[in-house]
Short mmCIF file of C-alpha atoms in Angstrom, two decimals:
data_model
loop_
_atom_site.label_atom_id
_atom_site.label_comp_id
_atom_site.label_asym_id
_atom_site.label_seq_id
_atom_site.Cartn_x
_atom_site.Cartn_y
_atom_site.Cartn_z
CA MET A 117 33.47 4.22 10.66
CA ALA A 118 35.05 5.35 7.38
CA SER A 119 32.77 7.31 5.31
CA GLN A 120 31.98 6.19 1.71
CA THR A 121 33.95 8.95 0.32
CA LYS A 122 37.13 7.65 2.07
CA ARG A 123 36.99 3.92 0.83
CA ASP A 124 37.14 2.31 -2.32
CA PHE A 125 34.76 -0.46 -2.14
CA GLY A 126 35.42 -1.86 -5.63
CA SER A 127 32.77 -4.32 -6.54
CA PHE A 128 29.73 -3.78 -4.08
CA HIS A 129 28.18 -6.96 -2.45
CA SER A 130 25.46 -7.51 -0.21
CA SER A 131 27.79 -7.67 2.83
CA ASN A 132 28.66 -4.01 2.36
CA VAL A 133 25.09 -2.96 3.02
CA GLN A 134 25.17 -2.92 6.61
CA GLU A 135 28.39 -0.63 6.49
CA LEU A 136 26.63 1.71 4.01
CA LEU A 137 23.75 2.01 6.13
CA SER A 138 25.71 2.67 9.31
CA ILE A 139 27.36 5.76 7.92
CA PRO A 140 26.15 8.84 9.73
CA ASP A 141 24.08 11.35 7.62
CA VAL A 142 26.96 13.98 8.16
CA ASP A 143 29.41 11.61 6.41
CA TYR A 144 27.10 9.95 4.00
CA GLN A 145 27.63 10.92 0.45
CA SER A 146 24.98 9.77 -2.03
CA PRO A 147 26.40 7.81 -5.39
CA LYS A 148 26.18 9.61 -8.23
CA ILE A 149 22.82 8.89 -10.33
CA PRO A 150 23.79 8.11 -13.78
CA ILE A 151 20.43 9.08 -15.46
CA LYS A 152 18.40 12.32 -15.70
CA LEU A 153 15.78 12.65 -13.32
CA PRO A 154 12.69 14.87 -13.56
CA SER A 155 12.73 18.04 -11.39
CA PHE A 156 9.05 18.44 -11.70
CA ASP A 157 9.56 22.18 -11.70
CA ASP A 158 10.38 22.36 -15.42
CA LEU A 159 7.41 20.02 -16.56
CA CYS A 160 4.72 21.41 -19.00
CA GLU A 161 2.36 23.81 -17.08
CA TRP A 162 4.09 23.19 -13.86
CA GLU A 163 3.92 26.70 -12.52
CA THR A 164 4.35 27.90 -8.96
CA ASP A 165 0.99 29.80 -9.14
CA GLY A 166 -0.59 26.43 -9.62
CA LEU A 167 -0.14 25.68 -6.04
CA GLU A 168 -1.94 27.22 -3.04
CA ASP A 169 -1.15 26.89 0.57
CA GLY A 170 -3.08 24.11 2.16
CA LYS A 171 -4.74 23.34 -1.13
CA LEU A 172 -4.11 21.24 -4.01
CA THR A 173 -4.97 22.76 -7.46
CA VAL A 174 -3.11 20.47 -9.80
CA CYS A 175 -5.94 17.86 -9.78
CA GLY A 176 -8.83 16.11 -11.42
CA ARG A 177 -8.61 15.94 -15.32
CA LYS A 178 -5.76 18.18 -15.51
CA ALA A 179 -3.65 15.89 -13.25
CA ARG A 180 -5.00 12.75 -15.16
CA LYS A 181 -3.71 14.21 -18.32
CA LYS A 182 -0.36 15.34 -17.06
CA TYR A 183 0.62 12.77 -14.67
CA PHE A 184 -0.97 9.53 -15.51
CA LEU A 185 -1.52 7.09 -18.46
CA LEU A 186 -5.06 6.08 -17.74
CA GLU A 187 -7.58 5.88 -20.49
CA GLU A 188 -9.32 9.10 -20.93
CA ASP A 189 -12.87 7.29 -21.45
CA CYS A 190 -12.58 5.02 -18.42
CA CYS A 191 -14.19 6.03 -15.19
CA PHE A 192 -11.50 4.61 -12.94
CA LEU A 193 -12.55 4.47 -9.38
CA ASN A 194 -10.42 1.47 -8.44
CA HIS A 195 -6.76 2.97 -7.59
CA GLY A 196 -6.85 0.76 -4.65
CA ALA A 197 -6.50 -2.32 -6.74
CA PHE A 198 -3.21 -1.98 -8.48
CA GLY A 199 -2.60 1.72 -8.25
CA GLY A 200 -2.02 3.75 -11.46
CA VAL A 201 1.98 4.68 -12.11
CA LEU A 202 2.90 8.21 -12.14
CA LYS A 203 3.70 8.99 -15.96
CA GLN A 204 7.00 10.49 -15.18
CA ALA A 205 8.02 7.79 -12.73
CA MET A 206 7.49 5.06 -15.63
CA SER A 207 9.84 6.82 -17.95
CA VAL A 208 12.37 6.99 -15.27
CA ALA A 209 11.98 3.25 -14.96
CA GLN A 210 12.37 2.70 -18.22
CA GLN A 211 15.86 4.99 -18.23
CA TRP A 212 17.00 2.61 -15.42
CA GLN A 213 16.34 -0.43 -17.46
CA GLU A 214 17.93 0.83 -20.49
CA TYR A 215 21.18 2.09 -18.52
CA SER A 216 21.34 -1.30 -16.67
CA GLU A 217 21.67 -3.08 -19.99
CA ARG A 218 24.46 -0.74 -21.49
CA GLN A 219 26.98 -2.32 -19.06
CA PRO A 220 25.07 -5.18 -16.93
CA LEU A 221 28.18 -5.98 -14.73
CA ARG A 222 29.12 -2.60 -14.04
CA PHE A 223 25.37 -1.84 -13.06
CA TYR A 224 24.57 -4.99 -10.99
CA ASP A 225 28.19 -5.67 -9.52
CA ARG A 226 29.34 -2.11 -8.77
CA GLU A 227 26.54 0.20 -8.69
CA LEU A 228 23.22 -1.24 -7.80
CA ILE A 229 23.75 -1.90 -3.93
CA PRO A 230 25.07 1.61 -3.23
CA LEU A 231 21.84 2.85 -5.15
CA LEU A 232 19.69 0.71 -3.14
CA VAL A 233 21.10 1.61 0.06
CA MET A 234 20.57 5.40 -0.93
CA VAL A 235 16.72 4.75 -1.68
CA SER A 236 16.55 2.76 1.44
CA ARG A 237 17.65 5.88 3.60
CA GLU A 238 15.46 8.15 1.67
CA LEU A 239 12.47 5.79 2.14
CA ALA A 240 13.14 5.51 5.94
CA LYS A 241 12.97 9.17 6.24
CA PHE A 242 9.68 9.44 4.39
CA VAL A 243 8.11 6.70 6.55
CA GLY A 244 9.71 7.84 10.01
CA CYS A 245 12.19 4.74 10.93
CA ASP A 246 15.97 4.19 10.94
CA ALA A 247 17.12 2.95 7.69
CA LYS A 248 18.53 -0.15 9.28
CA ASP A 249 15.06 -1.30 10.22
CA LEU A 250 13.76 -1.14 6.54
CA VAL A 251 14.40 -3.32 3.59
CA LEU A 252 13.17 -2.76 0.15
CA VAL A 253 11.20 -5.71 -1.20
CA ASN A 254 9.31 -6.53 -4.58
CA ASN A 255 5.84 -6.36 -3.07
CA ALA A 256 3.83 -6.62 0.31
CA THR A 257 3.34 -10.28 -0.31
CA TYR A 258 7.13 -10.90 -0.35
CA GLY A 259 7.39 -9.13 3.04
CA THR A 260 4.32 -10.82 4.50
CA ASN A 261 5.74 -14.30 3.42
CA SER A 262 9.19 -13.53 5.00
CA VAL A 263 7.96 -12.37 8.37
CA LEU A 264 5.01 -14.97 8.94
CA SER A 265 7.42 -17.92 7.86
CA SER A 266 9.92 -16.86 10.08
CA VAL A 267 7.85 -16.10 13.15
CA ILE A 268 5.24 -18.79 12.93
CA SER A 269 7.14 -21.89 14.19
CA GLY A 270 5.04 -24.35 16.18
CA PRO A 271 1.98 -25.62 18.14
CA GLN A 272 2.63 -22.87 20.78
CA ASP A 273 1.74 -20.36 18.41
CA VAL A 274 -1.77 -18.70 18.33
CA ILE A 275 -1.98 -16.43 15.61
CA LEU A 276 -5.04 -13.94 15.81
CA THR A 277 -6.41 -12.55 12.47
CA PHE A 278 -9.54 -10.30 11.47
CA ASN A 279 -12.48 -11.56 9.17
CA ASN A 280 -11.40 -8.50 7.04
CA THR A 281 -7.82 -9.69 6.97
CA TYR A 282 -6.74 -9.77 3.36
CA GLY A 283 -7.55 -12.76 1.66
CA ALA A 284 -3.81 -13.93 0.55
CA VAL A 285 -2.83 -13.29 4.13
CA LYS A 286 -5.41 -15.55 5.36
CA LYS A 287 -4.40 -18.33 3.31
CA LEU A 288 -0.82 -17.97 4.18
CA VAL A 289 -1.51 -17.96 7.82
CA GLN A 290 -3.57 -21.10 7.46
CA HIS A 291 -0.89 -22.67 5.35
CA LEU A 292 1.62 -22.29 8.10
CA CYS A 293 -0.65 -23.35 10.55
CA GLN A 294 -1.16 -26.52 8.95
CA LYS A 295 2.48 -26.87 8.22
CA THR A 296 3.58 -26.10 11.87
CA GLY A 297 0.56 -27.03 13.99
CA ALA A 298 0.03 -23.34 15.16
CA VAL A 299 -3.59 -22.17 15.66
CA ASN A 300 -5.27 -19.52 14.04
CA ARG A 301 -8.31 -17.70 15.72
CA GLU A 302 -10.24 -14.79 14.11
CA VAL A 303 -11.83 -11.66 15.55
CA SER A 304 -15.00 -11.00 13.76
CA ILE A 305 -15.94 -7.33 13.09
CA SER A 306 -19.56 -6.32 12.01
CA LEU A 307 -20.53 -3.62 9.70
CA PRO A 308 -21.41 -0.82 10.06
CA ILE A 309 -18.84 0.30 12.29
CA THR A 310 -19.60 3.27 14.82
CA ASP A 311 -16.18 3.90 16.27
CA LYS A 312 -12.74 2.44 16.99
CA GLN A 313 -13.80 1.15 20.21
CA GLN A 314 -16.05 -1.48 18.68
CA ILE A 315 -12.85 -2.96 17.01
CA LEU A 316 -10.86 -2.67 20.15
CA HIS A 317 -13.66 -4.41 22.28
CA ASP A 318 -13.59 -7.29 20.16
CA LEU A 319 -9.94 -7.60 19.99
CA GLU A 320 -9.82 -7.47 23.76
CA ILE A 321 -11.83 -10.38 24.26
CA GLU A 322 -9.40 -12.48 22.39
CA LEU A 323 -6.25 -11.16 24.09
CA GLU A 324 -7.72 -11.70 27.35
CA LYS A 325 -7.54 -15.60 26.73
CA GLY A 326 -3.74 -15.05 27.37
CA ASP A 327 -2.49 -17.28 24.60
CA VAL A 328 -2.28 -15.15 21.64
CA THR A 329 1.53 -15.05 20.36
CA LEU A 330 0.89 -12.95 17.14
CA VAL A 331 -1.64 -10.55 16.00
CA VAL A 332 -1.99 -9.97 12.09
CA ALA A 333 -3.89 -6.82 11.29
CA ASP A 334 -4.53 -4.67 8.25
CA HIS A 335 -3.97 -1.00 8.61
CA ILE A 336 -6.44 -0.13 5.96
CA PRO A 337 -8.26 -3.60 4.83
CA SER A 338 -8.82 -3.98 1.27
CA ASN A 339 -12.45 -5.46 1.53
CA THR A 340 -13.41 -2.99 4.38
CA PRO A 341 -11.28 0.01 3.83
CA PHE A 342 -11.72 1.91 7.16
CA ILE A 343 -8.73 2.77 9.10
CA MET A 344 -8.14 0.40 11.62
CA PRO A 345 -6.96 1.62 15.06
CA ILE A 346 -3.61 0.39 14.65
CA LYS A 347 -1.70 2.43 17.24
CA ASP A 348 -4.23 1.26 19.86
CA ILE A 349 -4.24 -2.32 18.64
CA ILE A 350 -0.34 -2.36 18.99
CA VAL A 351 -0.50 -0.97 22.48
CA ALA A 352 -2.97 -3.34 23.47
CA CYS A 353 -0.79 -6.20 22.18
CA HIS A 354 2.39 -5.14 23.60
CA VAL A 355 0.89 -4.74 27.10
CA ARG A 356 0.41 -8.46 26.85
CA LYS A 357 3.91 -9.06 25.16
CA VAL A 358 2.18 -10.11 21.99
CA LYS A 359 3.99 -9.22 18.62
CA VAL A 360 2.09 -7.46 15.90
CA PHE A 361 2.32 -7.65 12.18
CA VAL A 362 0.64 -4.89 10.38
CA ASP A 363 -0.27 -5.38 6.66
CA GLY A 364 -0.12 -1.56 5.62
CA ALA A 365 -0.52 -2.49 1.76
CA HIS A 366 -2.79 0.49 1.21
CA VAL A 367 -1.05 3.10 3.50
CA LEU A 368 2.00 4.31 2.00
CA GLY A 369 0.63 7.64 0.12
CA SER A 370 -2.50 7.57 1.38
CA LEU A 371 -2.04 8.13 5.25
CA PRO A 372 0.53 10.14 7.36
CA LEU A 373 2.92 7.19 8.25
CA SER A 374 5.54 7.53 11.22
CA LEU A 375 6.72 4.01 12.26
CA ARG A 376 8.51 5.35 14.99
CA ASP A 377 5.23 6.82 16.43
CA LEU A 378 3.20 3.46 15.78
CA ASP A 379 5.96 1.14 17.24
CA PRO A 380 4.88 -2.15 15.16
CA ASP A 381 7.03 -5.10 15.33
CA PHE A 382 6.45 -5.79 11.62
CA TYR A 383 5.09 -3.53 8.98
CA VAL A 384 4.75 -3.98 5.22
CA SER A 385 3.34 -1.42 2.71
CA ASN A 386 3.41 -1.33 -1.06
CA ALA A 387 4.66 1.94 -3.23
CA HIS A 388 2.65 1.02 -6.35
CA LYS A 389 -0.71 1.83 -4.85
CA TRP A 390 -1.22 5.23 -3.58
CA LEU A 391 2.52 6.46 -3.97
CA CYS A 392 2.13 5.52 -7.75
CA CYS A 393 5.37 4.12 -8.33
CA PRO A 394 5.91 1.28 -11.01
CA LYS A 395 4.87 -2.07 -10.04
CA GLY A 396 7.73 -4.09 -8.10
CA ALA A 397 8.65 -1.92 -5.11
CA ALA A 398 7.55 -2.06 -1.64
CA PHE A 399 8.93 -2.08 1.90
CA LEU A 400 9.29 -4.36 4.97
CA TYR A 401 9.81 -2.97 8.43
CA VAL A 402 11.23 -5.12 11.21
CA LYS A 403 12.04 -3.87 14.67
CA SER A 404 15.45 -4.40 15.80
CA ASP A 405 14.44 -6.81 18.27
CA TYR A 406 13.33 -9.58 15.57
CA GLN A 407 15.80 -8.77 12.98
CA ALA A 408 17.76 -11.76 13.69
CA LEU A 409 14.69 -14.07 13.57
CA VAL A 410 13.25 -12.84 10.14
CA ARG A 411 14.79 -14.40 7.10
CA PRO A 412 13.87 -13.20 3.56
CA ALA A 413 11.43 -15.71 1.56
CA VAL A 414 14.25 -16.00 -1.15
CA VAL A 415 17.70 -16.65 0.19
CA SER A 416 20.44 -15.59 -1.59
CA HIS A 417 24.25 -14.24 -1.13
CA GLY A 418 23.40 -12.09 1.84
CA LEU A 419 22.75 -14.68 4.27
CA GLY A 420 24.75 -14.29 7.34
CA SER A 421 25.84 -10.70 6.62
CA GLY A 422 23.11 -8.98 8.39
CA PHE A 423 19.33 -8.10 8.19
CA ASN A 424 19.32 -5.47 5.41
CA SER A 425 22.26 -7.46 3.39
CA GLU A 426 20.29 -10.69 3.39
CA PHE A 427 17.30 -8.88 1.52
CA VAL A 428 18.91 -6.34 -0.60
CA TRP A 429 19.52 -9.01 -3.26
CA ALA A 430 16.94 -11.75 -4.01
CA GLY A 431 18.34 -12.85 -7.18
CA LEU A 432 18.50 -11.04 -10.63
CA HIS A 433 15.30 -9.17 -11.32
CA ASP A 434 14.06 -5.67 -12.59
CA TYR A 435 15.41 -3.15 -9.68
CA SER A 436 14.24 -0.30 -11.58
CA PRO A 437 10.75 0.17 -9.60
CA MET A 438 12.75 0.50 -6.34
CA LEU A 439 15.24 2.92 -7.83
CA THR A 440 12.36 5.02 -9.15
CA LEU A 441 11.19 5.44 -5.73
CA LEU A 442 13.25 8.60 -5.62
CA THR A 443 11.55 10.17 -8.31
CA VAL A 444 8.00 9.30 -6.75
CA MET A 445 8.97 10.66 -3.46
CA SER A 446 10.39 13.93 -5.24
CA PHE A 447 6.92 14.26 -6.73
CA TRP A 448 4.99 13.79 -3.73
CA GLU A 449 7.22 16.20 -1.60
CA ILE A 450 7.09 18.94 -4.30
CA LEU A 451 3.20 18.58 -4.91
CA GLY A 452 2.83 18.43 -0.99
CA VAL A 453 2.08 15.28 0.76
CA LYS A 454 -0.49 16.60 2.87
CA LYS A 455 -2.23 18.46 0.08
CA VAL A 456 -2.44 15.12 -1.74
CA GLN A 457 -3.74 13.13 1.06
CA ASP A 458 -6.35 15.87 1.99
CA TYR A 459 -7.63 16.14 -1.43
CA MET A 460 -8.01 12.38 -1.80
CA HIS A 461 -9.67 12.13 1.55
CA GLN A 462 -12.11 15.11 0.55
CA THR A 463 -12.87 13.75 -2.76
CA VAL A 464 -13.74 10.25 -1.64
CA CYS A 465 -15.99 11.58 1.02
CA HIS A 466 -17.77 13.81 -1.21
CA GLY A 467 -18.02 11.19 -3.86
CA ALA A 468 -19.61 8.84 -0.89
CA LYS A 469 -22.02 11.54 -0.13
CA ILE A 470 -22.99 11.79 -3.82
CA LEU A 471 -23.70 8.05 -3.74
CA THR A 472 -25.59 7.73 -0.38
CA GLN A 473 -27.77 10.61 -1.35
CA ALA A 474 -28.52 9.12 -4.81
CA TRP A 475 -29.22 5.77 -3.56
CA GLY A 476 -30.77 6.13 -0.15
CA THR A 477 -28.07 4.07 1.71
CA THR A 478 -25.08 4.70 4.07
CA LEU A 479 -21.33 4.63 4.70
CA ALA A 480 -20.00 1.31 6.39
CA ALA A 481 -18.08 3.61 8.86
CA PRO A 482 -17.95 7.32 9.77
CA GLU A 483 -16.17 9.61 7.34
CA HIS A 484 -13.19 10.19 9.59
CA MET A 485 -12.24 6.41 9.57
CA PHE A 486 -11.73 6.70 5.91
CA ALA A 487 -8.57 7.89 4.03
CA SER A 488 -8.49 7.70 0.16
CA MET A 489 -11.15 4.89 -0.02
CA ALA A 490 -14.58 4.50 1.11
CA LEU A 491 -17.33 1.70 1.42
CA VAL A 492 -20.70 2.42 0.57
CA SER A 493 -23.89 0.26 0.64
CA LEU A 494 -25.43 -0.40 -2.76
CA PRO A 495 -29.27 0.21 -2.95
CA PRO A 496 -31.72 -1.98 -1.17
CA SER A 497 -32.78 -3.66 -4.39
CA PHE A 498 -29.17 -5.14 -4.71
CA GLN A 499 -29.26 -6.87 -1.33
CA SER A 500 -31.46 -9.85 -2.01
CA THR A 501 -31.43 -12.47 -4.72
CA THR A 502 -33.92 -14.63 -6.60
CA SER A 503 -32.45 -18.00 -5.33
CA SER A 504 -29.74 -17.92 -2.56
CA LEU A 505 -27.67 -15.74 -0.01
CA LEU A 506 -25.52 -12.85 -1.45
CA ASP A 507 -21.91 -13.90 -2.21
CA TYR A 508 -18.77 -13.23 -4.22
CA SER A 509 -20.72 -14.15 -7.53
CA HIS A 510 -23.37 -11.44 -7.01
CA ALA A 511 -20.73 -8.64 -6.23
CA GLU A 512 -18.70 -9.92 -9.71
CA GLU A 513 -22.10 -9.67 -11.50
CA VAL A 514 -22.70 -5.88 -10.71
CA GLN A 515 -18.84 -5.03 -10.94
CA ASN A 516 -18.84 -6.43 -14.57
CA LYS A 517 -21.91 -4.78 -15.54
CA LEU A 518 -20.58 -1.43 -14.45
CA TYR A 519 -17.56 -2.09 -16.53
CA HIS A 520 -19.07 -3.58 -19.63
CA GLN A 521 -21.87 -1.28 -19.95
CA PHE A 522 -20.68 1.88 -18.68
CA ASN A 523 -16.84 1.68 -18.75
CA ILE A 524 -16.71 2.23 -14.91
CA GLU A 525 -13.81 0.36 -13.23
CA VAL A 526 -14.83 -0.06 -9.50
CA PRO A 527 -14.97 -3.03 -7.14
CA ILE A 528 -18.23 -4.43 -5.55
CA LYS A 529 -17.53 -6.19 -2.24
CA CYS A 530 -19.52 -8.78 -0.40
CA PHE A 531 -19.03 -8.63 3.30
CA GLN A 532 -21.19 -10.60 5.59
CA GLY A 533 -23.94 -11.09 2.92
CA LYS A 534 -24.17 -7.53 1.90
CA LEU A 535 -22.98 -5.65 -1.20
CA TYR A 536 -20.98 -2.53 -1.00
CA VAL A 537 -19.01 -0.44 -3.44
CA ARG A 538 -15.67 0.27 -2.54
CA LEU A 539 -14.53 3.81 -3.97
CA SER A 540 -11.25 5.14 -4.44
CA ALA A 541 -9.96 8.56 -4.87
CA HIS A 542 -6.71 10.02 -6.36
CA ILE A 543 -5.54 13.30 -7.49
CA TYR A 544 -7.11 12.69 -11.00
CA ASN A 545 -10.42 11.82 -9.59
CA GLU A 546 -13.42 14.36 -9.33
CA ALA A 547 -16.85 14.60 -8.46
CA SER A 548 -18.30 13.85 -12.04
CA ASP A 549 -16.70 10.29 -11.51
CA TYR A 550 -18.90 9.51 -8.64
CA GLU A 551 -22.00 11.13 -10.39
CA LYS A 552 -21.28 8.86 -13.12
CA LEU A 553 -21.13 5.87 -10.86
CA ALA A 554 -24.55 6.77 -9.02
CA LYS A 555 -26.50 7.13 -12.40
CA ALA A 556 -25.29 3.90 -13.68
CA VAL A 557 -26.28 1.82 -10.61
CA LEU A 558 -29.66 3.59 -10.70
CA MET A 559 -29.82 2.53 -14.42
CA ILE A 560 -28.91 -0.97 -13.59
CA VAL A 561 -31.69 -0.96 -10.79
CA GLU A 562 -34.29 0.23 -13.21
CA LYS A 563 -33.46 -2.26 -16.05
CA LYS A 564 -32.77 -5.14 -13.55
CA GLY A 565 -35.92 -4.93 -11.40
CA ASN A 566 -35.51 -5.64 -7.72
CA LYS A 567 -33.58 -8.97 -7.92
CA LEU A 568 -30.13 -10.04 -8.61
CA ASP A 569 -29.65 -13.60 -10.53
#
């Protein structure tokens, strides 16, 4: 294989991607980056003495001011929804946008493909997989549609989802089942969760029927954000030769991730959530066994040139978020990936303890089953209504009151007829955020009385 340095590719096309990804690391030479990237060691107040072994010290209000664009007066406890971009990453994305417009043909026709390959190679190292098994996509939804539309094909397919599967994915599965005649069954998980065996037991009941062809599971479900025992789920499915699609939208950045260790058949995750990349960057992993089967949701010039080539170009759109992944990964590695994840976990657990003690309620699962989000029951006075069973409208009512009356942005979830608050914690959050939420809910209780509308 000729190395990139020994061959003039001229204009790069999607068909070059497989060749570029096949170059061994020892021979691979990264393309020149045409913009100035931040080093993070020369930023204002970024000092080496701001770091301690095993402990993150650039956090809370200081981190919020230095690294994020969030409004100072908003108590923001909903990072899990759409993330919150790293300020420096937004600046880099804007540089990429400006650069691409200075000479669009040079950028899109000659420079973009090698740059995307470089990002793919670096991201593959970050998530622990071979670069040829990973493709960059705009968001997890694109990757999910690509896989499920390719894999669900007819009445012979039985698709197993969970009652906490992400709503949009449930709708996609139901749509494809209606279209193909496939069957969708659901594993019902009940709260509170005591341990992972509770989930695995319910899964085994369905797998023992012997007709399941694909399991769709969230690594960290959006509505019930405890960590699912994904590795155990994958092993249980593979023993029965059942394929597994993992929706890891909330995982990249919030949990250590090694796809080699997990060994899923398909895995997607977003970079705009916990990794704090600009919106429009995500990845899809497909095990080599199934790459010939999976087609991108948007078919373009790469069709027939190989798995990675088919995904690299989905028509003209803003590729700056994908390119900015280099900056975001650099930030995380300099700050310390484990330090960030430990801080988020410790902060959300401390925040949950503040709430449960103030409200006299409990967590929906043990602390160790949460990463950077947690699920806490609202006080008993929120768990009944004057007229009907609790549903989404009651959750929305509480969520809107917290926002409009207290400027607290936090999601209220209704699961199996009970209301919970879903907490998030990133490096800009601190104990005072959760104390404010605890007091606000108690003020609503006092003002509202014992019943919701």
